[in-house]
């Protein structure tokens, strides 16, 4: 600084004497660091005599700027360059290592004038000079050259400004540090260090030191905001198709084939008498991942039977099912939907009726079966059909195509009850 001043005094009476003004020490003349855009000529204080040419992408310290001229330091030399030839560069924020000797030199030479020392663990702005073992550093008003090995990467943490009136950001970790600006309440900041009650923070707008107790830890919802482009997926609509009275030698295998085509699972309420007749077909149904329910042995109206007869209908059917698939049935459905409290109390598995009767057993019309499904279907529907009618097998492809198109997932009754 002294050298610049004396140089300038010589040109005091030139028309450029106003350059003096920014050099008077005041808070406004905080040095900045910039970069040369091209070959830049460095002039002496007369602005006439060329000192040297600074190569492109060189880091220079700007002490002041007036009328399109910048008063700069470049490595070991001081002088003036046209402001249009230099540009602002973003600093790196680094922590001053505890193990370092963070001496700030006037020039990029260890025997040059010592301008000051950086506080250990403080966060400073550094600008790397590729060809040099020195970095240009700025800490408040202190700018100069420091050996690169004095710095470490700081750890970053997110904080929120908690003070109602906001917090003051300063150049240095001190209540007398020059004011950079103010951050309003609830501003999210990146915190780089905590130094004796002061923390260094950065935001898009500014960087500097604030008092640590002016910040609070981000609450978890703010720290990990949920991505909004993909909101929570729409809950799947579920439907359970049920087929009663089988298995049937011809129809059941066709139905299995169509279910497989649509990757649909269904529930088969079988008659024990048919399970005994077609155990192989029932095993195929079971192996394909469908659920097997008990529909009595002889399709009896249980409400017309005594307790023992009811028990026999249930047990005999269960035995035939177990003989075919090696497992017990997991559901029960009474023929004709005819049941009462006494019958229910004899069951060891859920008693399942239906919410949609396709009346496929009555009209034998695939079109009407599809229509009945489409009119009544909603999330959670249990649809009644029979795998003993060819017309039901004929309707199934269009029923499944329609349900899939409407976004339904076809699941077993037990799956449906779980959700
Ligand atoms: Ni039935």
Short mmCIF file of N, CA and C in Angstrom, two decimals, residues 69-242:
data_model
loop_
_atom_site.label_atom_id
_atom_site.label_comp_id
_atom_site.label_asym_id
_atom_site.label_seq_id
_atom_site.Cartn_x
_atom_site.Cartn_y
_atom_site.Cartn_z
N UNK A 69 -10.30 2.27 -14.46
CA UNK A 69 -8.97 1.73 -14.15
C UNK A 69 -8.99 1.03 -12.80
N UNK A 70 -8.33 -0.10 -12.74
CA UNK A 70 -8.23 -0.83 -11.48
C UNK A 70 -6.79 -0.82 -10.98
N UNK A 71 -6.66 -0.52 -9.72
CA UNK A 71 -5.35 -0.55 -9.06
C UNK A 71 -5.18 -1.95 -8.50
N UNK A 72 -4.22 -2.68 -9.03
CA UNK A 72 -4.12 -4.11 -8.68
C UNK A 72 -2.73 -4.53 -8.21
N UNK A 73 -2.71 -5.69 -7.58
CA UNK A 73 -1.45 -6.38 -7.34
C UNK A 73 -1.48 -7.66 -8.18
N UNK A 74 -0.38 -7.91 -8.84
CA UNK A 74 -0.27 -9.18 -9.54
C UNK A 74 1.04 -9.82 -9.11
N UNK A 75 0.94 -10.91 -8.38
CA UNK A 75 2.10 -11.58 -7.82
C UNK A 75 3.02 -10.57 -7.12
N UNK A 76 4.14 -10.22 -7.73
CA UNK A 76 5.07 -9.34 -7.01
C UNK A 76 4.98 -7.89 -7.45
N UNK A 77 4.03 -7.61 -8.30
CA UNK A 77 4.03 -6.27 -8.92
C UNK A 77 2.71 -5.55 -8.68
N UNK A 78 2.84 -4.22 -8.48
CA UNK A 78 1.66 -3.38 -8.30
C UNK A 78 1.52 -2.48 -9.51
N UNK A 79 0.29 -2.11 -9.83
CA UNK A 79 0.11 -1.23 -10.98
C UNK A 79 -1.35 -1.05 -11.32
N UNK A 80 -1.60 -0.65 -12.57
CA UNK A 80 -2.96 -0.32 -12.99
C UNK A 80 -3.31 -1.06 -14.29
N UNK A 81 -4.52 -1.58 -14.35
CA UNK A 81 -4.99 -2.21 -15.59
C UNK A 81 -6.38 -1.65 -15.91
N UNK A 82 -6.76 -1.77 -17.17
CA UNK A 82 -8.12 -1.38 -17.57
C UNK A 82 -9.12 -2.36 -16.93
N UNK A 83 -10.11 -1.82 -16.25
CA UNK A 83 -11.07 -2.68 -15.52
C UNK A 83 -11.81 -3.64 -16.44
N UNK A 84 -12.01 -3.24 -17.69
CA UNK A 84 -12.76 -4.09 -18.61
C UNK A 84 -12.02 -5.39 -18.94
N UNK A 85 -10.73 -5.42 -18.64
CA UNK A 85 -9.94 -6.62 -18.97
C UNK A 85 -9.89 -7.66 -17.84
N UNK A 86 -10.53 -7.34 -16.73
CA UNK A 86 -10.54 -8.29 -15.61
C UNK A 86 -11.98 -8.55 -15.16
N UNK A 87 -12.17 -9.73 -14.64
CA UNK A 87 -13.52 -10.16 -14.28
C UNK A 87 -13.56 -10.76 -12.88
N UNK A 88 -14.70 -10.66 -12.26
CA UNK A 88 -14.88 -11.24 -10.92
C UNK A 88 -14.80 -12.77 -11.02
N UNK A 89 -14.18 -13.41 -10.08
CA UNK A 89 -14.20 -14.87 -10.02
C UNK A 89 -14.76 -15.32 -8.67
N UNK A 90 -15.37 -16.48 -8.69
CA UNK A 90 -15.94 -17.00 -7.45
C UNK A 90 -14.82 -17.56 -6.58
N UNK A 91 -14.86 -17.23 -5.31
CA UNK A 91 -13.82 -17.77 -4.42
C UNK A 91 -14.11 -19.21 -4.04
N UNK A 92 -13.09 -19.90 -3.58
CA UNK A 92 -13.28 -21.18 -2.91
C UNK A 92 -13.26 -20.86 -1.43
N UNK A 93 -14.09 -21.51 -0.66
CA UNK A 93 -14.05 -21.30 0.78
C UNK A 93 -13.26 -22.44 1.40
N UNK A 94 -12.22 -22.07 2.12
CA UNK A 94 -11.38 -23.09 2.74
C UNK A 94 -11.16 -22.77 4.21
N UNK A 95 -10.95 -23.83 4.96
CA UNK A 95 -10.67 -23.68 6.38
C UNK A 95 -9.16 -23.57 6.58
N UNK A 96 -8.75 -22.67 7.48
CA UNK A 96 -7.33 -22.52 7.78
C UNK A 96 -6.94 -23.66 8.72
N UNK A 97 -6.03 -24.51 8.25
CA UNK A 97 -5.66 -25.72 9.00
C UNK A 97 -4.97 -25.39 10.32
N UNK A 98 -5.32 -26.18 11.35
CA UNK A 98 -4.70 -26.00 12.67
C UNK A 98 -3.19 -26.17 12.60
N UNK A 99 -2.76 -27.04 11.70
CA UNK A 99 -1.34 -27.38 11.63
C UNK A 99 -0.55 -26.42 10.74
N UNK A 100 -1.24 -25.43 10.20
CA UNK A 100 -0.57 -24.55 9.25
C UNK A 100 0.10 -23.35 9.90
N UNK A 101 0.83 -22.59 9.10
CA UNK A 101 1.40 -21.31 9.53
C UNK A 101 0.87 -20.27 8.56
N UNK A 102 -0.38 -19.85 8.79
CA UNK A 102 -1.09 -19.07 7.77
C UNK A 102 -0.68 -17.61 7.70
N UNK A 103 0.51 -17.40 7.23
CA UNK A 103 1.02 -16.03 7.11
C UNK A 103 0.60 -15.44 5.76
N UNK A 104 0.09 -14.22 5.82
CA UNK A 104 -0.32 -13.54 4.59
C UNK A 104 0.82 -12.61 4.16
N UNK A 105 1.35 -12.91 2.96
CA UNK A 105 2.45 -12.10 2.42
C UNK A 105 1.91 -11.10 1.41
N UNK A 106 2.66 -10.05 1.26
CA UNK A 106 2.28 -9.03 0.29
C UNK A 106 2.45 -9.54 -1.14
N UNK A 107 3.48 -10.35 -1.34
CA UNK A 107 3.75 -10.90 -2.65
C UNK A 107 3.84 -12.43 -2.55
N UNK A 108 3.93 -13.08 -3.69
CA UNK A 108 4.01 -14.53 -3.66
C UNK A 108 5.46 -14.97 -3.43
N UNK A 109 5.99 -14.46 -2.35
CA UNK A 109 7.36 -14.78 -1.95
C UNK A 109 7.41 -14.86 -0.44
N UNK A 110 8.09 -15.87 0.08
CA UNK A 110 8.10 -16.03 1.53
C UNK A 110 8.92 -14.97 2.25
N UNK A 111 9.80 -14.28 1.51
CA UNK A 111 10.57 -13.23 2.19
C UNK A 111 9.99 -11.84 1.96
N UNK A 112 8.78 -11.80 1.40
CA UNK A 112 8.16 -10.49 1.21
C UNK A 112 7.48 -10.03 2.50
N UNK A 113 6.99 -8.83 2.49
CA UNK A 113 6.41 -8.22 3.68
C UNK A 113 5.24 -9.05 4.22
N UNK A 114 5.21 -9.26 5.50
CA UNK A 114 4.10 -9.97 6.13
C UNK A 114 2.98 -8.97 6.39
N UNK A 115 1.80 -9.28 5.83
CA UNK A 115 0.66 -8.37 6.00
C UNK A 115 -0.20 -8.75 7.19
N UNK A 116 -0.09 -10.01 7.60
CA UNK A 116 -0.91 -10.43 8.74
C UNK A 116 -0.92 -11.94 8.83
N UNK A 117 -1.77 -12.45 9.71
CA UNK A 117 -1.88 -13.89 9.90
C UNK A 117 -3.36 -14.25 9.97
N UNK A 118 -3.69 -15.40 9.40
CA UNK A 118 -5.10 -15.81 9.39
C UNK A 118 -5.44 -16.58 10.67
N UNK A 119 -6.60 -16.33 11.27
CA UNK A 119 -6.98 -17.10 12.46
C UNK A 119 -7.16 -18.58 12.11
N UNK A 120 -6.65 -19.46 12.94
CA UNK A 120 -6.80 -20.89 12.71
C UNK A 120 -8.28 -21.26 12.70
N UNK A 121 -8.62 -22.18 11.83
CA UNK A 121 -9.99 -22.69 11.70
C UNK A 121 -10.98 -21.70 11.10
N UNK A 122 -10.49 -20.50 10.77
CA UNK A 122 -11.42 -19.57 10.14
C UNK A 122 -11.63 -19.99 8.68
N UNK A 123 -12.73 -19.51 8.12
CA UNK A 123 -13.00 -19.77 6.71
C UNK A 123 -12.58 -18.54 5.93
N UNK A 124 -11.79 -18.76 4.93
CA UNK A 124 -11.30 -17.64 4.13
C UNK A 124 -11.62 -17.90 2.66
N UNK A 125 -11.64 -16.80 1.91
CA UNK A 125 -11.80 -16.94 0.47
C UNK A 125 -10.43 -17.19 -0.12
N UNK A 126 -10.32 -18.22 -0.94
CA UNK A 126 -9.03 -18.38 -1.61
C UNK A 126 -9.25 -18.49 -3.12
N UNK A 127 -8.23 -18.02 -3.83
CA UNK A 127 -8.24 -18.03 -5.29
C UNK A 127 -6.94 -18.70 -5.70
N UNK A 128 -7.07 -19.85 -6.30
CA UNK A 128 -5.87 -20.63 -6.59
C UNK A 128 -5.11 -20.06 -7.78
N UNK A 129 -3.81 -20.00 -7.63
CA UNK A 129 -2.95 -19.61 -8.74
C UNK A 129 -2.24 -20.89 -9.16
N UNK A 130 -2.63 -21.39 -10.32
CA UNK A 130 -2.19 -22.71 -10.72
C UNK A 130 -0.68 -22.91 -10.71
N UNK A 131 0.03 -21.93 -11.23
CA UNK A 131 1.47 -22.10 -11.42
C UNK A 131 2.27 -21.86 -10.15
N UNK A 132 1.58 -21.52 -9.06
CA UNK A 132 2.30 -21.10 -7.86
C UNK A 132 1.98 -21.96 -6.66
N UNK A 133 2.89 -22.02 -5.71
CA UNK A 133 2.61 -22.72 -4.46
C UNK A 133 1.79 -21.83 -3.53
N UNK A 134 1.54 -20.58 -4.00
CA UNK A 134 0.73 -19.65 -3.21
C UNK A 134 -0.70 -19.56 -3.76
N UNK A 135 -1.60 -19.25 -2.87
CA UNK A 135 -2.96 -18.91 -3.27
C UNK A 135 -3.20 -17.47 -2.86
N UNK A 136 -4.04 -16.78 -3.63
CA UNK A 136 -4.46 -15.45 -3.20
C UNK A 136 -5.56 -15.67 -2.18
N UNK A 137 -5.46 -15.01 -1.04
CA UNK A 137 -6.43 -15.21 0.02
C UNK A 137 -7.04 -13.88 0.41
N UNK A 138 -8.30 -13.92 0.83
CA UNK A 138 -8.94 -12.72 1.35
C UNK A 138 -9.67 -13.08 2.63
N UNK A 139 -9.38 -12.34 3.68
CA UNK A 139 -10.10 -12.50 4.93
C UNK A 139 -10.39 -11.10 5.44
N UNK A 140 -11.62 -10.66 5.27
CA UNK A 140 -11.95 -9.28 5.61
C UNK A 140 -11.16 -8.33 4.74
N UNK A 141 -10.44 -7.40 5.38
CA UNK A 141 -9.63 -6.45 4.62
C UNK A 141 -8.24 -6.97 4.31
N UNK A 142 -7.96 -8.12 4.84
CA UNK A 142 -6.62 -8.69 4.68
C UNK A 142 -6.58 -9.52 3.40
N UNK A 143 -5.77 -9.08 2.47
CA UNK A 143 -5.62 -9.81 1.22
C UNK A 143 -4.16 -9.97 0.92
N UNK A 144 -3.81 -11.12 0.41
CA UNK A 144 -2.41 -11.32 0.07
C UNK A 144 -2.17 -12.75 -0.36
N UNK A 145 -0.96 -13.19 -0.21
CA UNK A 145 -0.58 -14.52 -0.67
C UNK A 145 -0.27 -15.42 0.52
N UNK A 146 -0.81 -16.61 0.48
CA UNK A 146 -0.59 -17.59 1.55
C UNK A 146 -0.25 -18.91 0.88
N UNK A 147 0.67 -19.65 1.47
CA UNK A 147 1.03 -20.95 0.90
C UNK A 147 -0.19 -21.86 0.88
N UNK A 148 -0.38 -22.54 -0.26
CA UNK A 148 -1.59 -23.35 -0.47
C UNK A 148 -1.78 -24.44 0.58
N UNK A 149 -0.68 -24.95 1.13
CA UNK A 149 -0.81 -26.09 2.05
C UNK A 149 -1.35 -25.72 3.43
N UNK A 150 -1.80 -24.48 3.58
CA UNK A 150 -2.38 -24.08 4.86
C UNK A 150 -3.89 -24.29 4.95
N UNK A 151 -4.46 -24.86 3.87
CA UNK A 151 -5.93 -24.90 3.83
C UNK A 151 -6.49 -26.32 3.73
N UNK A 152 -7.67 -26.48 4.29
CA UNK A 152 -8.38 -27.76 4.21
C UNK A 152 -9.81 -27.49 3.78
N UNK A 153 -10.46 -28.54 3.25
CA UNK A 153 -11.88 -28.43 2.87
C UNK A 153 -12.72 -28.31 4.13
N UNK A 154 -13.58 -27.35 4.21
CA UNK A 154 -14.45 -27.26 5.39
C UNK A 154 -15.61 -28.26 5.28
N UNK A 155 -16.17 -28.65 6.43
CA UNK A 155 -17.38 -29.46 6.37
C UNK A 155 -18.57 -28.52 6.25
N UNK A 156 -19.57 -28.97 5.51
CA UNK A 156 -20.73 -28.12 5.27
C UNK A 156 -21.95 -28.64 6.01
N UNK A 157 -22.69 -27.73 6.63
CA UNK A 157 -23.94 -28.09 7.28
C UNK A 157 -24.99 -27.03 6.95
N UNK A 158 -26.23 -27.45 6.87
CA UNK A 158 -27.30 -26.50 6.56
C UNK A 158 -27.90 -25.95 7.86
N UNK A 159 -28.10 -24.64 7.90
CA UNK A 159 -28.74 -23.99 9.04
C UNK A 159 -29.79 -23.01 8.54
N UNK A 160 -30.61 -22.57 9.48
CA UNK A 160 -31.68 -21.61 9.16
C UNK A 160 -31.52 -20.40 10.09
N UNK A 161 -31.70 -19.21 9.54
CA UNK A 161 -31.65 -18.00 10.36
C UNK A 161 -32.88 -17.99 11.26
N UNK A 162 -32.64 -17.89 12.59
CA UNK A 162 -33.79 -17.96 13.51
C UNK A 162 -34.18 -16.60 14.09
N UNK A 163 -33.27 -15.61 14.04
CA UNK A 163 -33.57 -14.31 14.62
C UNK A 163 -34.70 -13.61 13.85
N UNK A 164 -35.68 -13.11 14.58
CA UNK A 164 -36.85 -12.47 13.96
C UNK A 164 -36.43 -11.29 13.08
N UNK A 165 -35.40 -10.54 13.52
CA UNK A 165 -34.97 -9.36 12.75
C UNK A 165 -33.85 -9.67 11.78
N UNK A 166 -33.54 -10.94 11.61
CA UNK A 166 -32.45 -11.32 10.71
C UNK A 166 -31.11 -11.22 11.41
N UNK A 167 -30.04 -11.60 10.71
CA UNK A 167 -28.71 -11.53 11.31
C UNK A 167 -27.75 -10.78 10.40
N UNK A 168 -26.81 -10.11 11.03
CA UNK A 168 -25.83 -9.31 10.31
C UNK A 168 -24.66 -10.20 9.89
N UNK A 169 -24.28 -10.06 8.63
CA UNK A 169 -23.16 -10.83 8.10
C UNK A 169 -21.94 -9.91 8.06
N UNK A 170 -20.84 -10.39 8.62
CA UNK A 170 -19.63 -9.57 8.70
C UNK A 170 -18.46 -10.22 7.96
N UNK A 171 -17.50 -9.37 7.62
CA UNK A 171 -16.31 -9.82 6.90
C UNK A 171 -15.45 -10.76 7.73
N UNK A 172 -15.40 -10.50 9.03
CA UNK A 172 -14.54 -11.29 9.91
C UNK A 172 -15.34 -11.74 11.12
N UNK A 173 -14.78 -12.72 11.84
CA UNK A 173 -15.47 -13.27 13.00
C UNK A 173 -15.32 -12.34 14.19
N UNK A 174 -15.92 -11.17 14.10
CA UNK A 174 -15.77 -10.17 15.16
C UNK A 174 -16.95 -9.20 15.10
N UNK A 175 -17.41 -8.74 16.26
CA UNK A 175 -18.53 -7.79 16.25
C UNK A 175 -18.17 -6.47 15.59
N UNK A 176 -16.87 -6.21 15.39
CA UNK A 176 -16.47 -4.98 14.72
C UNK A 176 -16.12 -5.23 13.25
N UNK A 177 -16.28 -6.47 12.80
CA UNK A 177 -15.99 -6.78 11.40
C UNK A 177 -16.90 -5.98 10.47
N UNK A 178 -16.36 -5.62 9.32
CA UNK A 178 -17.16 -4.84 8.37
C UNK A 178 -18.41 -5.60 7.97
N UNK A 179 -19.50 -4.87 7.82
CA UNK A 179 -20.78 -5.48 7.51
C UNK A 179 -20.89 -5.79 6.01
N UNK A 180 -21.20 -7.04 5.73
CA UNK A 180 -21.41 -7.46 4.33
C UNK A 180 -22.88 -7.24 3.95
N UNK A 181 -23.76 -7.55 4.88
CA UNK A 181 -25.19 -7.42 4.60
C UNK A 181 -25.99 -8.06 5.71
N UNK A 182 -27.27 -8.28 5.43
CA UNK A 182 -28.13 -8.86 6.45
C UNK A 182 -28.94 -10.00 5.83
N UNK A 183 -29.08 -11.09 6.59
CA UNK A 183 -29.88 -12.22 6.11
C UNK A 183 -31.18 -12.26 6.91
N UNK A 184 -32.32 -12.26 6.23
CA UNK A 184 -33.60 -12.27 6.93
C UNK A 184 -33.90 -13.62 7.61
N UNK A 185 -34.85 -13.58 8.54
CA UNK A 185 -35.30 -14.77 9.24
C UNK A 185 -35.69 -15.86 8.24
N UNK A 186 -35.37 -17.11 8.59
CA UNK A 186 -35.72 -18.29 7.79
C UNK A 186 -34.88 -18.48 6.53
N UNK A 187 -33.84 -17.65 6.35
CA UNK A 187 -32.94 -17.88 5.21
C UNK A 187 -32.17 -19.18 5.47
N UNK A 188 -32.09 -19.99 4.44
CA UNK A 188 -31.32 -21.23 4.54
C UNK A 188 -29.87 -20.91 4.17
N UNK A 189 -28.95 -21.29 5.02
CA UNK A 189 -27.55 -20.98 4.76
C UNK A 189 -26.70 -22.27 4.83
N UNK A 190 -25.56 -22.24 4.17
CA UNK A 190 -24.59 -23.32 4.32
C UNK A 190 -23.55 -22.86 5.32
N UNK A 191 -23.40 -23.61 6.39
CA UNK A 191 -22.48 -23.24 7.46
C UNK A 191 -21.17 -24.01 7.29
N UNK A 192 -20.07 -23.29 7.31
CA UNK A 192 -18.79 -23.94 7.04
C UNK A 192 -17.90 -24.09 8.27
N UNK A 193 -18.10 -23.29 9.26
CA UNK A 193 -17.26 -23.46 10.44
C UNK A 193 -17.89 -22.79 11.63
N UNK A 194 -17.48 -23.19 12.82
CA UNK A 194 -17.93 -22.56 14.05
C UNK A 194 -16.67 -22.16 14.80
N UNK A 195 -16.48 -20.85 14.93
CA UNK A 195 -15.23 -20.34 15.47
C UNK A 195 -15.52 -19.40 16.64
N UNK A 196 -15.37 -19.93 17.84
CA UNK A 196 -15.60 -19.12 19.04
C UNK A 196 -16.92 -18.36 19.01
N UNK A 197 -17.98 -19.07 18.69
CA UNK A 197 -19.30 -18.42 18.69
C UNK A 197 -19.66 -17.75 17.38
N UNK A 198 -18.74 -17.77 16.42
CA UNK A 198 -19.03 -17.21 15.10
C UNK A 198 -19.02 -18.34 14.07
N UNK A 199 -19.92 -18.25 13.13
CA UNK A 199 -19.92 -19.25 12.06
C UNK A 199 -19.85 -18.55 10.72
N UNK A 200 -19.16 -19.20 9.81
CA UNK A 200 -19.08 -18.66 8.45
C UNK A 200 -20.22 -19.28 7.65
N UNK A 201 -20.99 -18.43 6.99
CA UNK A 201 -22.12 -18.94 6.21
C UNK A 201 -22.03 -18.42 4.78
N UNK A 202 -22.60 -19.22 3.86
CA UNK A 202 -22.71 -18.75 2.48
C UNK A 202 -24.15 -18.93 2.03
N UNK A 203 -24.58 -18.00 1.21
CA UNK A 203 -25.87 -18.11 0.53
C UNK A 203 -25.59 -17.68 -0.91
N UNK A 204 -26.61 -17.72 -1.75
CA UNK A 204 -26.42 -17.25 -3.12
C UNK A 204 -26.04 -15.78 -3.13
N UNK A 205 -26.56 -15.01 -2.17
CA UNK A 205 -26.38 -13.56 -2.18
C UNK A 205 -25.09 -13.11 -1.53
N UNK A 206 -24.69 -13.74 -0.43
CA UNK A 206 -23.53 -13.24 0.30
C UNK A 206 -22.86 -14.34 1.12
N UNK A 207 -21.65 -14.01 1.57
CA UNK A 207 -20.89 -14.91 2.43
C UNK A 207 -20.25 -14.09 3.53
N UNK A 208 -20.12 -14.70 4.69
CA UNK A 208 -19.44 -14.01 5.77
C UNK A 208 -19.76 -14.64 7.10
N UNK A 209 -19.37 -13.91 8.17
CA UNK A 209 -19.52 -14.44 9.51
C UNK A 209 -20.77 -13.92 10.19
N UNK A 210 -21.44 -14.82 10.89
CA UNK A 210 -22.60 -14.42 11.70
C UNK A 210 -22.44 -15.05 13.07
N UNK A 211 -23.17 -14.52 14.06
CA UNK A 211 -23.09 -15.13 15.39
C UNK A 211 -23.80 -16.48 15.36
N UNK A 212 -23.16 -17.47 15.98
CA UNK A 212 -23.65 -18.85 15.89
C UNK A 212 -25.06 -19.00 16.45
N UNK A 213 -25.37 -18.28 17.54
CA UNK A 213 -26.69 -18.48 18.14
C UNK A 213 -27.82 -17.79 17.38
N UNK A 214 -27.49 -17.17 16.25
CA UNK A 214 -28.53 -16.61 15.38
C UNK A 214 -29.08 -17.63 14.41
N UNK A 215 -28.52 -18.85 14.48
CA UNK A 215 -28.93 -19.89 13.54
C UNK A 215 -29.53 -21.06 14.29
N UNK A 216 -30.36 -21.82 13.58
CA UNK A 216 -30.87 -23.04 14.18
C UNK A 216 -30.69 -24.20 13.20
N UNK A 217 -30.71 -25.39 13.75
CA UNK A 217 -30.58 -26.59 12.93
C UNK A 217 -31.87 -26.77 12.14
N UNK A 218 -31.71 -27.20 10.92
CA UNK A 218 -32.89 -27.40 10.06
C UNK A 218 -33.66 -28.60 10.57
N UNK A 219 -34.98 -28.43 10.68
CA UNK A 219 -35.81 -29.55 11.09
C UNK A 219 -35.86 -30.57 9.96
N UNK A 220 -35.98 -31.87 10.27
CA UNK A 220 -35.86 -32.92 9.26
C UNK A 220 -36.68 -32.71 7.98
N UNK A 221 -37.94 -32.24 8.06
CA UNK A 221 -38.69 -32.10 6.81
C UNK A 221 -38.07 -31.10 5.85
N UNK A 222 -37.42 -30.05 6.41
CA UNK A 222 -36.78 -29.07 5.55
C UNK A 222 -35.45 -29.58 5.03
N UNK A 223 -34.77 -30.40 5.86
CA UNK A 223 -33.46 -30.89 5.47
C UNK A 223 -33.57 -31.88 4.32
N UNK A 224 -34.65 -32.67 4.30
CA UNK A 224 -34.82 -33.64 3.23
C UNK A 224 -36.18 -33.44 2.57
N UNK A 225 -36.28 -32.37 1.79
CA UNK A 225 -37.57 -32.14 1.14
C UNK A 225 -37.89 -33.27 0.18
N UNK A 226 -39.14 -33.68 0.18
CA UNK A 226 -39.53 -34.77 -0.71
C UNK A 226 -39.60 -34.26 -2.14
N UNK A 227 -39.09 -35.03 -3.08
CA UNK A 227 -39.14 -34.55 -4.46
C UNK A 227 -40.59 -34.38 -4.91
N UNK A 228 -40.88 -33.22 -5.49
CA UNK A 228 -42.25 -32.94 -5.91
C UNK A 228 -42.61 -33.41 -7.32
N UNK A 229 -41.61 -33.57 -8.25
CA UNK A 229 -42.04 -33.95 -9.61
C UNK A 229 -42.82 -35.25 -9.66
N UNK A 230 -42.48 -36.19 -8.77
CA UNK A 230 -43.23 -37.45 -8.75
C UNK A 230 -43.97 -37.58 -7.43
N UNK A 231 -45.18 -37.07 -7.35
CA UNK A 231 -45.91 -37.18 -6.10
C UNK A 231 -46.22 -38.63 -5.77
N UNK A 232 -46.67 -38.85 -4.56
CA UNK A 232 -46.94 -40.23 -4.13
C UNK A 232 -47.78 -40.95 -5.17
N UNK A 233 -47.35 -42.18 -5.54
CA UNK A 233 -48.05 -42.88 -6.61
C UNK A 233 -49.52 -43.11 -6.26
N UNK A 234 -50.33 -43.08 -7.27
CA UNK A 234 -51.77 -43.30 -7.06
C UNK A 234 -51.96 -44.70 -6.49
N UNK A 235 -52.77 -44.81 -5.45
CA UNK A 235 -53.01 -46.10 -4.81
C UNK A 235 -53.69 -47.02 -5.81
N UNK A 236 -53.19 -48.26 -5.88
CA UNK A 236 -53.74 -49.23 -6.83
C UNK A 236 -55.18 -49.56 -6.51
N UNK A 237 -55.96 -49.67 -7.56
CA UNK A 237 -57.34 -50.10 -7.38
C UNK A 237 -57.34 -51.63 -7.49
N UNK A 238 -57.94 -52.28 -6.51
CA UNK A 238 -57.91 -53.75 -6.47
C UNK A 238 -59.30 -54.34 -6.69
N UNK A 239 -59.29 -55.47 -7.40
CA UNK A 239 -60.53 -56.21 -7.61
C UNK A 239 -60.20 -57.70 -7.46
N UNK A 240 -61.14 -58.45 -6.86
CA UNK A 240 -60.97 -59.90 -6.73
C UNK A 240 -62.02 -60.60 -7.59
N UNK A 241 -61.53 -61.36 -8.57
CA UNK A 241 -62.44 -62.20 -9.37
C UNK A 241 -62.59 -63.53 -8.64
N UNK A 242 -63.81 -64.04 -8.57
CA UNK A 242 -64.01 -65.35 -7.94
C UNK A 242 -64.78 -66.26 -8.90
#
